[in-house]
mmCIF file of C-alpha atoms in Angstrom:
data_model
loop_
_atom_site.group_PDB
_atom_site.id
_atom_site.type_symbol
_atom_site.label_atom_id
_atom_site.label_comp_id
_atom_site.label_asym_id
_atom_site.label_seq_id
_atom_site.Cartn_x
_atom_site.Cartn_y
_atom_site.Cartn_z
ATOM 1 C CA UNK A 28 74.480 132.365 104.359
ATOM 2 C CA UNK A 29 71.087 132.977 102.882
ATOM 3 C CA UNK A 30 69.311 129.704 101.107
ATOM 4 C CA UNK A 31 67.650 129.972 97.325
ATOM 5 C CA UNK A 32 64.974 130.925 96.369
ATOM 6 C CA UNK A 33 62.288 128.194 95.655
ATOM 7 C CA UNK A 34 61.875 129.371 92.641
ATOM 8 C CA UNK A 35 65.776 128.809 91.897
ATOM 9 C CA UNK A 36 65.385 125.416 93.521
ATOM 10 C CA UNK A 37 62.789 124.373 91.018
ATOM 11 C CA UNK A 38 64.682 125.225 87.858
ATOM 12 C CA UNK A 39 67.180 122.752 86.619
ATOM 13 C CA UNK A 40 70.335 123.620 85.352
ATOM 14 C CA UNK A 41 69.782 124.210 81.593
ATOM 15 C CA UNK A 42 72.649 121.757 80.291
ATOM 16 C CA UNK A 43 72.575 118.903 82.758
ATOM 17 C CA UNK A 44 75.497 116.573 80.476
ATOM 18 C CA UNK A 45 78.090 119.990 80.245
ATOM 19 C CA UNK A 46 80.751 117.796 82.120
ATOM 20 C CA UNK A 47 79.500 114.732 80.344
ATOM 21 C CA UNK A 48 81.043 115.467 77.214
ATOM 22 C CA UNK A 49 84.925 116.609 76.791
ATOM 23 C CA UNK A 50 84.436 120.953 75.284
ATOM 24 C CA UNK A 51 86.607 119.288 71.930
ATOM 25 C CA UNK A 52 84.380 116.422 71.025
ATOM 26 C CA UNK A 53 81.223 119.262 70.901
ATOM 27 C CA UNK A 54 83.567 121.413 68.784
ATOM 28 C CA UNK A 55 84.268 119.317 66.730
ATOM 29 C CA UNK A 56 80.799 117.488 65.976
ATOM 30 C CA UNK A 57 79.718 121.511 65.065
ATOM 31 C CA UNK A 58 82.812 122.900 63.030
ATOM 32 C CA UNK A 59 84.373 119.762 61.471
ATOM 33 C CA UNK A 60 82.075 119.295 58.479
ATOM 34 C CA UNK A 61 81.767 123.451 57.517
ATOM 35 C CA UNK A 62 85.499 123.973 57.699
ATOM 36 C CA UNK A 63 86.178 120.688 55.590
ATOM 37 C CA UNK A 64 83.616 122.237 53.074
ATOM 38 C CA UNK A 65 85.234 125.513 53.165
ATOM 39 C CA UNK A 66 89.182 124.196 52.746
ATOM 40 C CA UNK A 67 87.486 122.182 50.270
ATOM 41 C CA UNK A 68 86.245 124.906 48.336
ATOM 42 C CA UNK A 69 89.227 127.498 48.477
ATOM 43 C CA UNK A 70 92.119 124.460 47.610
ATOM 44 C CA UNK A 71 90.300 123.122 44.814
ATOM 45 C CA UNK A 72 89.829 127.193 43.450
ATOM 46 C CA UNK A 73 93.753 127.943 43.831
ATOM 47 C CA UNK A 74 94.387 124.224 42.482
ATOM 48 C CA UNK A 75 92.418 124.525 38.990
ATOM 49 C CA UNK A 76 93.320 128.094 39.085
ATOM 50 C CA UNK A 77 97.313 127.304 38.993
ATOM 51 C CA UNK A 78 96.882 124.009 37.247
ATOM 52 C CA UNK A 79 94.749 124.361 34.470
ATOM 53 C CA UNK A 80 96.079 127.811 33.207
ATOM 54 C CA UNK A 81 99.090 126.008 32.887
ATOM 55 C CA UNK A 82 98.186 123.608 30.700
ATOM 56 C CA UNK A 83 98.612 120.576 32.977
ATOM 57 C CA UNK A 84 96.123 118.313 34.576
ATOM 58 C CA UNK A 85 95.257 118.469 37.647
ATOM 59 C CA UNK A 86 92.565 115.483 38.176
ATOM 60 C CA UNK A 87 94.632 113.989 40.886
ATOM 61 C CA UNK A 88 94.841 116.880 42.972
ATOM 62 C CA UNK A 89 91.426 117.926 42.833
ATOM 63 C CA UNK A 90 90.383 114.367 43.766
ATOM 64 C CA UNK A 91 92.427 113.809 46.780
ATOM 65 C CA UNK A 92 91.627 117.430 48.040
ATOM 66 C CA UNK A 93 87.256 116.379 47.779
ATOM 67 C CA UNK A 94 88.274 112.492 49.209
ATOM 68 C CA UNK A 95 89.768 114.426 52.157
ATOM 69 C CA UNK A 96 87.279 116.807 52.374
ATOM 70 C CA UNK A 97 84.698 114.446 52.174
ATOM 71 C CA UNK A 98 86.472 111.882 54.454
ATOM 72 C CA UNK A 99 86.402 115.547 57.226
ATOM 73 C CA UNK A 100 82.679 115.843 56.882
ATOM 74 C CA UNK A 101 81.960 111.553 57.624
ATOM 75 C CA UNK A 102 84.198 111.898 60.657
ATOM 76 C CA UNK A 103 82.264 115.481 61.638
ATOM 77 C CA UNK A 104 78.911 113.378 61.038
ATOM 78 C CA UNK A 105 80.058 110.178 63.373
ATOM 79 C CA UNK A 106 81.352 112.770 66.288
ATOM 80 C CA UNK A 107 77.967 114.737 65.948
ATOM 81 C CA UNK A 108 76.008 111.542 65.871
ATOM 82 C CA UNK A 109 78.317 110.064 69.059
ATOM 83 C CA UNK A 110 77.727 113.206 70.442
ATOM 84 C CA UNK A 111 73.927 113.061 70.317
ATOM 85 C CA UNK A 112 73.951 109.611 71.373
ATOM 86 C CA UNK A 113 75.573 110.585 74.525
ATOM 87 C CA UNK A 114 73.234 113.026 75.670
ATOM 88 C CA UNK A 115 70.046 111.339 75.298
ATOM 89 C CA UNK A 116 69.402 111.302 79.053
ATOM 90 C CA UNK A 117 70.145 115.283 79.388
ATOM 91 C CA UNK A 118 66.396 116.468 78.702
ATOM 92 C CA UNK A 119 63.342 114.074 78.106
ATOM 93 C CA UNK A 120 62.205 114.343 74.428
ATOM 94 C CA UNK A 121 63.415 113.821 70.472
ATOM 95 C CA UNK A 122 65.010 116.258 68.550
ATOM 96 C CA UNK A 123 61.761 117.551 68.587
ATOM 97 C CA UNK A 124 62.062 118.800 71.625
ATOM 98 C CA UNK A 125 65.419 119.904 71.301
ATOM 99 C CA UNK A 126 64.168 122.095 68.742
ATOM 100 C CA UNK A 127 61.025 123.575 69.840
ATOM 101 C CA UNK A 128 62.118 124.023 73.523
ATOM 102 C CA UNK A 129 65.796 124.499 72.970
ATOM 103 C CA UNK A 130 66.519 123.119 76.667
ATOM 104 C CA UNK A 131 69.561 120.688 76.974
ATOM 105 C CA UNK A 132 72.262 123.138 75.485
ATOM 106 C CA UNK A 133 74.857 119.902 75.057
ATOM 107 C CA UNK A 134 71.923 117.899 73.408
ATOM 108 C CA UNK A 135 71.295 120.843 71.551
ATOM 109 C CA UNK A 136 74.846 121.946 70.522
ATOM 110 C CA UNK A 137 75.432 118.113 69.406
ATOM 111 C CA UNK A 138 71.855 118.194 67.157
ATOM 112 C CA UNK A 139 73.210 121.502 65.709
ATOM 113 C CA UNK A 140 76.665 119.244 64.632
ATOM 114 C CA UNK A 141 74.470 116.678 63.016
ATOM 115 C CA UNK A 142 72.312 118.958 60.940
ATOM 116 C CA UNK A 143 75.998 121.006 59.730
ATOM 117 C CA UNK A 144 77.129 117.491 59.132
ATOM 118 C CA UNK A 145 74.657 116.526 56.611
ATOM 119 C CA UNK A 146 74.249 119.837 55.053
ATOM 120 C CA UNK A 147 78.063 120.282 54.459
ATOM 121 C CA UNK A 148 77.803 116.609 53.153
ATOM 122 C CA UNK A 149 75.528 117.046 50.631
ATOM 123 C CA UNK A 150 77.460 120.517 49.698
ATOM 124 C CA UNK A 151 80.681 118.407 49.501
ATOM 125 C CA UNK A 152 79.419 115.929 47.550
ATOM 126 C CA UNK A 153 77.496 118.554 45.032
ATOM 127 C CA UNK A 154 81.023 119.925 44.460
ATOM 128 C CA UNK A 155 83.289 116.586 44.288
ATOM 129 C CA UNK A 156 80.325 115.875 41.173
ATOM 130 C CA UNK A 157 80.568 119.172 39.515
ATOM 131 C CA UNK A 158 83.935 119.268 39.649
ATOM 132 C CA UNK A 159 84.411 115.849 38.207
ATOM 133 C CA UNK A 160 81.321 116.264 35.097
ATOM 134 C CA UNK A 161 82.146 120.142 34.617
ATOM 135 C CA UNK A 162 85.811 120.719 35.173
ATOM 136 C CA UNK A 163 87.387 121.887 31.917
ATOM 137 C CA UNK A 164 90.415 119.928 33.046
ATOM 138 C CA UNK A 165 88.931 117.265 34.532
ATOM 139 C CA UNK A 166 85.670 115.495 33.833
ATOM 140 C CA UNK A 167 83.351 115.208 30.697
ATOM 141 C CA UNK A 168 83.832 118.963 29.827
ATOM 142 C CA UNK A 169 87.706 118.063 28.959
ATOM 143 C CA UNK A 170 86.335 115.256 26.468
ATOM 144 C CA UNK A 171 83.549 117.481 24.601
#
């Protein structure tokens, strides 16, 4: 059997903590938050759609369905933030790094979860407000 190359010697393997982290935890620090946002978007539609043509109110629903959507997106954020945590020894360097030289594919794939994490946050949290200050049914709208 032939040896490497030097030139394949020299080059480290690209995501050094792969086996560090279980596949699930780095799934789940990415998708959590954007699906939470998304369920959160479509049940509160089909909720005010069905419950406010009807006539009846329905504040609790649309509250429990934007604390649980909300509550999706903290967990997302801690397993993104564990996540990054874990792979600090992966490649020398910030999230700087991570983001200009893109090496450390864990460390990177973990920074991706925490950036979703706060986006869909703030997204969440824009429409648990709007949804409690502008809701027809529900809110300060219902009281004008």
């Amino acid at each position: 059997m032939t040896e490497l190359h030097p030139l394949a010697r020299a080059v480290s393997h690209p995501s050094p903590a792969k086996g560090g982290l279980p596949q699930w935890r780095v799934i789940t620090g990415v998708t959590l938050a954007p699906v939470a946002f998304s369920l959160q978007v479509i049940a509160s539609y089909v909720v005010a759609a069905e419950r406010c043509g009807a006539g009846s109110n329905p504040d609790i629903w649309l509250v429990a369905i934007n604390l649980v959507a909300l509550a999706a997106v903290v967990a997302g954020l801690a397993v993104a933030v564990v996540n990054f945590r874990a792979t600090r020894s992966e490649k020398p360097g910030g999230h700087q790094a991570v983001q200009e030289i893109g090496e450390g594919r864990t460390r990177f794939l973990a920074y991706c979860g925490l950036c979703a994490s706060a986006i869909f946050g703030l997204a969440v949290m824009v429409q648990f407000t709007s949804i409690l200050t502008l809701s027809t049914c529900l809110g300060i709208a219902s009281h004008i």
